[in-house]
Coordinates of N, CA, C and O in Angstrom, one line a residue:
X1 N 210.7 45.2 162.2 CA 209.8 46.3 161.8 C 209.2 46.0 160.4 O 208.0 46.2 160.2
X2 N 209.8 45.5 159.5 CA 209.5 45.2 158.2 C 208.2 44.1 158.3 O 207.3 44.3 157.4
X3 N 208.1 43.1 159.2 CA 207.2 42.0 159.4 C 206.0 42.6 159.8 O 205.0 42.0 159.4
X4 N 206.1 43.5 160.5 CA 205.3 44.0 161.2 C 204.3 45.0 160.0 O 203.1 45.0 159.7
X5 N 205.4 45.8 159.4 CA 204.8 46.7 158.1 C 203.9 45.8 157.3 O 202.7 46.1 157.0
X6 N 204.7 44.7 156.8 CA 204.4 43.4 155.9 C 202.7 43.0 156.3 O 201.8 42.4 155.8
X7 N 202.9 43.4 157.1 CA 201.6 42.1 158.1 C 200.7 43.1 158.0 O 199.7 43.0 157.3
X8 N 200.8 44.4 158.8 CA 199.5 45.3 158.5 C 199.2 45.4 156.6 O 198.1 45.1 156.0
X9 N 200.2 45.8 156.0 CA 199.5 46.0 154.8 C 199.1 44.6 154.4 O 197.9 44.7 154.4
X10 N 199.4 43.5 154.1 CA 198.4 42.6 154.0 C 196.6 42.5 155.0 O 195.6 42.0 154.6
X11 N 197.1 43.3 156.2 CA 195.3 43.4 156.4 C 194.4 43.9 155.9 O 193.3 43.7 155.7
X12 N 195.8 45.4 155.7 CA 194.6 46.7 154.8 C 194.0 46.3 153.5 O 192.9 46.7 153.1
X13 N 194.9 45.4 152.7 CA 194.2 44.7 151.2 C 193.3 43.7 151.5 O 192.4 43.5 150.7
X14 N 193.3 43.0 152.7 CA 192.2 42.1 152.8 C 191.0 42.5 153.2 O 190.0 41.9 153.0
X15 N 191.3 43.9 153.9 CA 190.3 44.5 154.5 C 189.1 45.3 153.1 O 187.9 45.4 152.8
X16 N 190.6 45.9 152.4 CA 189.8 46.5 150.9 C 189.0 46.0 150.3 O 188.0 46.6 149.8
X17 N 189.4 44.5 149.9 CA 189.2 43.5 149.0 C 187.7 43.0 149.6 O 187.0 42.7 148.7
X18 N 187.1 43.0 151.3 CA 186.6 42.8 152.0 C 185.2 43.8 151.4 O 184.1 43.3 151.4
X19 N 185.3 44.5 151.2 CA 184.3 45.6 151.5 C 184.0 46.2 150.3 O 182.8 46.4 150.0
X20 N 185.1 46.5 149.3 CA 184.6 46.0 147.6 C 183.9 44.5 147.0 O 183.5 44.4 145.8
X21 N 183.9 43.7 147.9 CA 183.5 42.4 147.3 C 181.7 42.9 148.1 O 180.6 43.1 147.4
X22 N 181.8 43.0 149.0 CA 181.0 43.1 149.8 C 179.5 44.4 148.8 O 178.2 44.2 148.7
X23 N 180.2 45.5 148.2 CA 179.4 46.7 147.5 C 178.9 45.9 146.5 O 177.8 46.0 146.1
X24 N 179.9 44.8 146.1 CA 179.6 44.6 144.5 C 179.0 43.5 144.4 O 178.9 43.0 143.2
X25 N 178.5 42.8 145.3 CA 177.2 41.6 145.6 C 176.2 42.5 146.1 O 175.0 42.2 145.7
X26 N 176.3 43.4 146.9 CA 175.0 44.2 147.3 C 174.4 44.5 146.0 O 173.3 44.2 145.7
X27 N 175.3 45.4 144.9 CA 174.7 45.8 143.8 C 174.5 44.9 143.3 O 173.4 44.8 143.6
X28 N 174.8 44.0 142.6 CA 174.2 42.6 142.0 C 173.2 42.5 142.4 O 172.3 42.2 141.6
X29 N 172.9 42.6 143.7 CA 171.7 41.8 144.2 C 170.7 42.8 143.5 O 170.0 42.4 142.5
X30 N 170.8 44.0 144.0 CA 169.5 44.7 143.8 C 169.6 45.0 142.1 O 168.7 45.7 141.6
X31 N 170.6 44.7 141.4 CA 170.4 45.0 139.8 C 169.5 43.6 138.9 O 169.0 43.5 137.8
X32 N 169.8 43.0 139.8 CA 169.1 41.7 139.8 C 168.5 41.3 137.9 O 167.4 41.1 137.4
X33 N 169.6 41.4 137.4 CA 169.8 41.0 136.0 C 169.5 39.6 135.2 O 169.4 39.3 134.0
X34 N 169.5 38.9 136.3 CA 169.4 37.4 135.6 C 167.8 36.8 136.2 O 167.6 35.6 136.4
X35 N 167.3 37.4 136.3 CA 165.7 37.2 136.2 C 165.2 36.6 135.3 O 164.2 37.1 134.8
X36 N 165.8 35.2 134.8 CA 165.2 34.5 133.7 C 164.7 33.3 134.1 O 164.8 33.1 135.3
X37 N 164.3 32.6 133.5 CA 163.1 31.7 134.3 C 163.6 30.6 134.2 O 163.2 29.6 135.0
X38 N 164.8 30.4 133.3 CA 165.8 28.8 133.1 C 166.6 29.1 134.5 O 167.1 28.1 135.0
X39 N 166.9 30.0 135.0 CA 167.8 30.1 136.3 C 166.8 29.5 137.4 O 167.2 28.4 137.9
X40 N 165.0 30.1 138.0 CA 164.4 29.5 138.9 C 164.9 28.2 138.9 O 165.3 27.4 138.1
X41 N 164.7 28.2 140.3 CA 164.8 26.5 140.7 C 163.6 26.4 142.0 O 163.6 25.5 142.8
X42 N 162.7 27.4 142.1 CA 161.4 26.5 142.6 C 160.7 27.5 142.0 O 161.3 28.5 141.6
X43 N 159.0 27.2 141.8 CA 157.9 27.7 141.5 C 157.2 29.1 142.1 O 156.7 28.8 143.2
X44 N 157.1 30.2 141.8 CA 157.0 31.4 142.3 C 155.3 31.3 142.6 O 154.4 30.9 141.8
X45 N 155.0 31.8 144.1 CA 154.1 32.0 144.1 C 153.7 33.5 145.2 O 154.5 34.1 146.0
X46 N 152.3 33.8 145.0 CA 152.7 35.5 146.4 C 152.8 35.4 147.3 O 153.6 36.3 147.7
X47 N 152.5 34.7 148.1 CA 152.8 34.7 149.8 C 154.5 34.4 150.1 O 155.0 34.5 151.2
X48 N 155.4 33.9 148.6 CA 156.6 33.6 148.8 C 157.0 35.1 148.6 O 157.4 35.4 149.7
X49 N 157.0 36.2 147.7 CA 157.1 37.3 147.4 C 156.7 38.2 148.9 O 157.5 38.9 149.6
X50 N 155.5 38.0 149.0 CA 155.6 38.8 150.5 C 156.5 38.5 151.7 O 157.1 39.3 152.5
X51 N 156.4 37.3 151.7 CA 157.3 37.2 152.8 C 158.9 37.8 152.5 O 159.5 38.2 153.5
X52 N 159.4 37.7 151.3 CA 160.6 37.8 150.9 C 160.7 39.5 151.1 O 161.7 40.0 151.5
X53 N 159.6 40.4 150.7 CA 159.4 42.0 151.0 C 159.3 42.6 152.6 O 159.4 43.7 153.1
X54 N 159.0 41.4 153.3 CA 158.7 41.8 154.9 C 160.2 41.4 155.0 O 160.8 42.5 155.1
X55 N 161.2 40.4 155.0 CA 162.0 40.3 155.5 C 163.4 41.6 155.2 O 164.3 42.1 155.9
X56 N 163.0 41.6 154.0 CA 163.7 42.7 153.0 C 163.8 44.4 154.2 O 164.7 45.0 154.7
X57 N 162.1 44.7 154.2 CA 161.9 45.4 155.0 C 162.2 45.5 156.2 O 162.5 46.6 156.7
X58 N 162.2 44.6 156.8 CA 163.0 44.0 158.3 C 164.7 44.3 158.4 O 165.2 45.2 159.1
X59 N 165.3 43.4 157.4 CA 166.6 44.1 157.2 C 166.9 45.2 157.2 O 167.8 45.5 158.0
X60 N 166.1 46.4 156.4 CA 166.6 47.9 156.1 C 166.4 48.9 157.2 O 166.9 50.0 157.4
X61 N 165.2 48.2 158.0 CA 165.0 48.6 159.3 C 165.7 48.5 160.1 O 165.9 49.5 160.7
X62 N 166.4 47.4 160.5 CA 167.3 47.1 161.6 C 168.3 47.7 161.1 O 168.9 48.2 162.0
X63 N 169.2 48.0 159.6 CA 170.4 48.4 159.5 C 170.5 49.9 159.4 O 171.6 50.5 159.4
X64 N 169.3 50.5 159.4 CA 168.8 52.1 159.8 C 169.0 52.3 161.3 O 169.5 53.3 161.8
X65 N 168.6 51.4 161.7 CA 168.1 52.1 163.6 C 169.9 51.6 164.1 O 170.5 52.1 165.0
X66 N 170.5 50.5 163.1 CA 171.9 50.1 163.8 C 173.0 51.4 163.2 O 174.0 51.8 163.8
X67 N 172.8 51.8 162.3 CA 173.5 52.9 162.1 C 173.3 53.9 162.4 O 174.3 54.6 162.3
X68 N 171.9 54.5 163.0 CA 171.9 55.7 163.9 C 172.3 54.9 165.5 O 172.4 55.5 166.6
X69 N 172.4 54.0 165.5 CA 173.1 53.4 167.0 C 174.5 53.5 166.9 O 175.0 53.9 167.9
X70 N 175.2 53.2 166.0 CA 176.9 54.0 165.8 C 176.7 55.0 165.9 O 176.9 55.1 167.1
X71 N 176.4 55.9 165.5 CA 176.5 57.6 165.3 C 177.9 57.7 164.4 O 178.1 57.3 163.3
X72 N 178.7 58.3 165.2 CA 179.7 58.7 164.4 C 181.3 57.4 164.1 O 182.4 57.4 163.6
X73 N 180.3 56.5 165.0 CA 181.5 55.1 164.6 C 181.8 54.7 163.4 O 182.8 54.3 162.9
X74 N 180.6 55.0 162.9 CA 180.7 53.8 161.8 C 181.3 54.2 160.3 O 181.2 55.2 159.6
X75 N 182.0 53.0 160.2 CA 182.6 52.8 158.8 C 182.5 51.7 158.1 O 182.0 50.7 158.5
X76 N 183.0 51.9 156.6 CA 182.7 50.6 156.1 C 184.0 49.5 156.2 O 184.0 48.4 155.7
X77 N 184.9 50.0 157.0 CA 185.8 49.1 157.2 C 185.8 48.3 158.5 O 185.4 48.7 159.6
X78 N 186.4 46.9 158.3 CA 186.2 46.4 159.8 C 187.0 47.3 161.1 O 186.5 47.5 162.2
X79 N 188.2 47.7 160.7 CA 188.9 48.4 161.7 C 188.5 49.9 162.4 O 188.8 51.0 161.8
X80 N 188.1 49.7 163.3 CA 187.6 50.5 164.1 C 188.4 52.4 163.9 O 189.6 52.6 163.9
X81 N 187.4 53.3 163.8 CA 188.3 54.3 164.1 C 188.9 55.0 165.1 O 188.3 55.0 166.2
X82 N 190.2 55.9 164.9 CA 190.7 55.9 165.6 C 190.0 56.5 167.5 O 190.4 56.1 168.6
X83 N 189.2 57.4 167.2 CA 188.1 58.0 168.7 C 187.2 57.8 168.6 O 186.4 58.6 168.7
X84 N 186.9 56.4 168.5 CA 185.7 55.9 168.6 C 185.7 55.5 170.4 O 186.5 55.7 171.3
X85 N 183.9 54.7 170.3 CA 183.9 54.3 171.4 C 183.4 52.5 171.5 O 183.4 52.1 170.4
X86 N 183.2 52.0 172.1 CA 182.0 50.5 171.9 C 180.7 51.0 172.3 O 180.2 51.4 173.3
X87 N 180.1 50.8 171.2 CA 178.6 51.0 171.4 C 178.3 49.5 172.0 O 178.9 48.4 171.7
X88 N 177.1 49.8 173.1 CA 176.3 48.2 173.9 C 175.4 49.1 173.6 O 175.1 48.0 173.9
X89 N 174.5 50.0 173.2 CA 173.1 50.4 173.4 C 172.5 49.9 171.9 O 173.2 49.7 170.9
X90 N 171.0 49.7 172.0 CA 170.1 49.9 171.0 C 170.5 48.2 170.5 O 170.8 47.3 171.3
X91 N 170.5 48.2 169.0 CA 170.4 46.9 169.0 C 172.0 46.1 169.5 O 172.2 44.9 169.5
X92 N 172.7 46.9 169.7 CA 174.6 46.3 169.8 C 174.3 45.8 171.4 O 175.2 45.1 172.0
X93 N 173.2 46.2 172.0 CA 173.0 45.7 173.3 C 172.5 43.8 173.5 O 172.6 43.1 174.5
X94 N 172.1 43.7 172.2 CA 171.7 41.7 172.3 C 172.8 41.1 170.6 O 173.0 39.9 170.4
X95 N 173.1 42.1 169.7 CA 173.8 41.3 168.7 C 174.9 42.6 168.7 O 174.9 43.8 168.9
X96 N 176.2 41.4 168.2 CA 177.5 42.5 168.5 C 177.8 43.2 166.9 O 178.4 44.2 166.9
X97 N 177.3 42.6 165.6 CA 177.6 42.8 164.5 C 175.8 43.4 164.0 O 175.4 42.9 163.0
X98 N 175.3 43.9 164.4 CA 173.8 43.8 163.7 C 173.4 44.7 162.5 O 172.3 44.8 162.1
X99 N 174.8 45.4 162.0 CA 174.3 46.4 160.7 C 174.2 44.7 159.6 O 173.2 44.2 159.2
X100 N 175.6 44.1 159.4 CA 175.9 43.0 159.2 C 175.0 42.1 158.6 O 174.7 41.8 157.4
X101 N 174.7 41.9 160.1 CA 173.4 40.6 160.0 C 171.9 41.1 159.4 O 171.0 40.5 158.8
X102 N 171.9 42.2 159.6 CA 170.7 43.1 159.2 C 170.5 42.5 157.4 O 169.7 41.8 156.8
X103 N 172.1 43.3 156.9 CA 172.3 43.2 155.6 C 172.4 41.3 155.3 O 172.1 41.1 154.1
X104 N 172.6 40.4 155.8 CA 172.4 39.0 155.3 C 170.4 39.3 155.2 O 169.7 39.1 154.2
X105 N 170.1 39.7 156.2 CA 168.4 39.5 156.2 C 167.8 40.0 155.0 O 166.8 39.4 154.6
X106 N 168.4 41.0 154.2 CA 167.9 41.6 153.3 C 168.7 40.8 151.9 O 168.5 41.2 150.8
X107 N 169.4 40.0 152.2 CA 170.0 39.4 150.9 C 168.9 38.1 151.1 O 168.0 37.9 150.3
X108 N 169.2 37.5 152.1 CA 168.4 36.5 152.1 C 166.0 36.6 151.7 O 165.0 35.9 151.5
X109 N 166.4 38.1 151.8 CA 164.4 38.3 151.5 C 164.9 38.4 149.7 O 164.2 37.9 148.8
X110 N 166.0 39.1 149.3 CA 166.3 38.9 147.7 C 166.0 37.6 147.2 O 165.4 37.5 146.1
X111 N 166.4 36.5 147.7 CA 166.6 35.4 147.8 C 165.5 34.5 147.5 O 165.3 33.8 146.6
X112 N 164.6 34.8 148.8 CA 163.3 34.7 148.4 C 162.3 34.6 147.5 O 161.6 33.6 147.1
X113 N 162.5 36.2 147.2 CA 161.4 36.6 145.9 C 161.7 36.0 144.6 O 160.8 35.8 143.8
X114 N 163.4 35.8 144.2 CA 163.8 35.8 142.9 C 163.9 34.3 143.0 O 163.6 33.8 141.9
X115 N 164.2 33.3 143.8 CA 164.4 32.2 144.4 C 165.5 31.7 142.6 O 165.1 30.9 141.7
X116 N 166.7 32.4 142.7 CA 167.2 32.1 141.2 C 168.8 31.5 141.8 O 169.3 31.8 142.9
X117 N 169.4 30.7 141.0 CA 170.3 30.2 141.2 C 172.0 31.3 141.7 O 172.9 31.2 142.5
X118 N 171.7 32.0 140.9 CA 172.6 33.9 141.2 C 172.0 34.5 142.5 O 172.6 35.3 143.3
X119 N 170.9 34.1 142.4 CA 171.1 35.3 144.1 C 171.2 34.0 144.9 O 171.8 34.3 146.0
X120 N 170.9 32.8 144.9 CA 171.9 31.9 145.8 C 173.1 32.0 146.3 O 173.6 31.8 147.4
X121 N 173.6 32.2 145.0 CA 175.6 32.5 144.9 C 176.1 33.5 145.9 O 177.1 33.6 146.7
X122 N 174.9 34.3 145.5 CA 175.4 35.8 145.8 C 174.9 35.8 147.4 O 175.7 36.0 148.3
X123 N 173.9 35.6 147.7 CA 173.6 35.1 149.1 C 174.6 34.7 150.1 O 175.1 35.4 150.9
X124 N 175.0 33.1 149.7 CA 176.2 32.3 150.2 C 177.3 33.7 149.9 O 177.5 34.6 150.6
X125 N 177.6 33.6 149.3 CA 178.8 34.7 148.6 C 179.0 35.9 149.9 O 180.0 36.1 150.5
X126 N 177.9 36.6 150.3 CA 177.7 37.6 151.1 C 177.9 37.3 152.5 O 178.6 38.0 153.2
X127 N 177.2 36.2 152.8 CA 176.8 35.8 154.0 C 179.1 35.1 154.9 O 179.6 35.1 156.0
X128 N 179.5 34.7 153.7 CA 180.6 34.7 153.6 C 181.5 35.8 154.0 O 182.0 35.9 155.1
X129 N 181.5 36.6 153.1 CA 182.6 37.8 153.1 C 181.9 38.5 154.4 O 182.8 38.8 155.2
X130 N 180.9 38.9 154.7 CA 180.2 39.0 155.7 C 181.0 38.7 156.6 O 181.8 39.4 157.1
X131 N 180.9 37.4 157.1 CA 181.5 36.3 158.3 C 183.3 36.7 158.7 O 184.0 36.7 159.7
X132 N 183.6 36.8 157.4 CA 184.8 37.0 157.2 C 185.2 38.5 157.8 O 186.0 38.5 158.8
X133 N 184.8 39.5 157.5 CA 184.6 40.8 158.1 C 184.4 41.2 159.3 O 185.1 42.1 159.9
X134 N 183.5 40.3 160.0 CA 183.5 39.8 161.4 C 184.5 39.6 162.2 O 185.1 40.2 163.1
X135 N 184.5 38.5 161.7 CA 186.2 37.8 162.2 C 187.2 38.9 162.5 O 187.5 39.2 163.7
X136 N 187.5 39.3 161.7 CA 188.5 40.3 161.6 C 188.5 41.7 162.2 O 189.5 42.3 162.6
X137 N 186.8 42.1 162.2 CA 186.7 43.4 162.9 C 186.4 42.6 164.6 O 185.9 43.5 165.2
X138 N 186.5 41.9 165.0 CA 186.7 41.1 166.3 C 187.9 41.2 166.9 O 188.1 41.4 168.1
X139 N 189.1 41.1 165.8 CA 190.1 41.1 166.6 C 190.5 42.3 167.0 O 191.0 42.5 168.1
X140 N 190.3 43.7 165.5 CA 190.7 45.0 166.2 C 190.2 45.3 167.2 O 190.8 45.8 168.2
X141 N 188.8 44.9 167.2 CA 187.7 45.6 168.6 C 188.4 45.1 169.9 O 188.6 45.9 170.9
X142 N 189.0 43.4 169.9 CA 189.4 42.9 171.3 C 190.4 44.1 171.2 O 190.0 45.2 171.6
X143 N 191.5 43.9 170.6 CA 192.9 44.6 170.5 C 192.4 46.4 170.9 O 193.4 46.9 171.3
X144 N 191.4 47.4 170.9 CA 190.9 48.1 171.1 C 190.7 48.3 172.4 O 191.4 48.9 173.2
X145 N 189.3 47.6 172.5 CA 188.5 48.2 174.0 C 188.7 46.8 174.9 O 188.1 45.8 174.6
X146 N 189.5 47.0 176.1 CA 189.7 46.2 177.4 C 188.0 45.0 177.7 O 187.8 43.8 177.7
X147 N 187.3 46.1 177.8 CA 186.0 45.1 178.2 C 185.3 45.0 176.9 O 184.1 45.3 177.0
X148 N 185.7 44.5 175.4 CA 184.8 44.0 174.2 C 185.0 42.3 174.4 O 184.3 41.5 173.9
X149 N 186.1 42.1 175.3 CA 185.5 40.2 175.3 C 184.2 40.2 176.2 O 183.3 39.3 176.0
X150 N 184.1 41.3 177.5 CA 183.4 41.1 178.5 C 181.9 41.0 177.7 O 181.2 40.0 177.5
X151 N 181.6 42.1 177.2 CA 180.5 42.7 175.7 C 180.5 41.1 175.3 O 179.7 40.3 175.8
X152 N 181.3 40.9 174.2 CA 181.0 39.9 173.0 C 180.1 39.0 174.4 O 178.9 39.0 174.2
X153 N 180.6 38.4 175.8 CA 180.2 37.1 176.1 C 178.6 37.2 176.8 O 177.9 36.3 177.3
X154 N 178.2 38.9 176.5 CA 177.0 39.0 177.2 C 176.1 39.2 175.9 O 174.9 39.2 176.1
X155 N 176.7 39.4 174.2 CA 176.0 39.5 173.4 C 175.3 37.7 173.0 O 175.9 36.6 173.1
X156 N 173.8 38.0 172.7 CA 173.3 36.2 171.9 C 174.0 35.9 170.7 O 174.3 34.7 170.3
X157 N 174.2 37.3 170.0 CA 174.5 36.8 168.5 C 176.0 37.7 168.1 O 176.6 37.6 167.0

């Protein structure tokens, strides 16, 4: 019993640790403090800026329409709650993580625009703990719902 105790509360801190790291690159990104021109490492020009605002915009769109596609699922933890259901509709119907991936699209259009050595970090950094989140909210989901392997093998992404 103790191992078993042992073993969940190490998930719950990794899970914490997971989703505070996760707030506090998001806000970095968008406080975007180190906007100094010794950090650029390529040459800014507008068509790099727009593109970096469309993708941006692309991101916040898809993590809007994926979060009214949870309805009342969603949390910011990987572990599922307890009366939930598996959503397949809307975008969870072709990608199994897409609030997620949404949010890398929108670090990566940050990325873009500021093209600075810190939101590289922070990019990689995200796209990481991200991955990591994944992983982990995979296993509650199999351990969950009987047909989420059937799901995961008909999802592309």
């Amino acid at each position: 019993m103790r191992k078993i105790l042992k073993k969940y509360k190490l998930k719950k801190s990794k899970e914490i640790f997971l989703v505070i790291t996760q707030f506090i690159i998001i806000l970095l990104h968008f406080l975007n403090f180190t906007n100094y021109k010794s950090l650029v490492f390529f040459k800014s020009n507008i068509y790099k800026n727009y593109f970096g605002i469309f993708i941006i915009i692309f991101g916040i769109l898809g993590i809007i329409k994926s979060i009214k596609d949870l309805g009342n699922n969603i949390s910011p933890f990987p572990e599922p709650l307890k009366n939930t259901s598996l959503v397949t509709s809307g975008f969870y119907k072709w990608i199994s993580h897409p609030i997620y991936y949404f949010t890398m699209f929108v670090s990566i259009g940050i990325l873009i625009i500021y093209l600075s050595w810190f939101n590289l970090f922070l990019t990689i950094s995200l796209i990481i703990i991200l991955k990591s989140k994944i992983k982990l909210e995979e296993e509650y989901l199999n351990n969950k719902f009987i047909n989420y392997y059937t799901y995961k093998k008909q999802t592309k992404i």
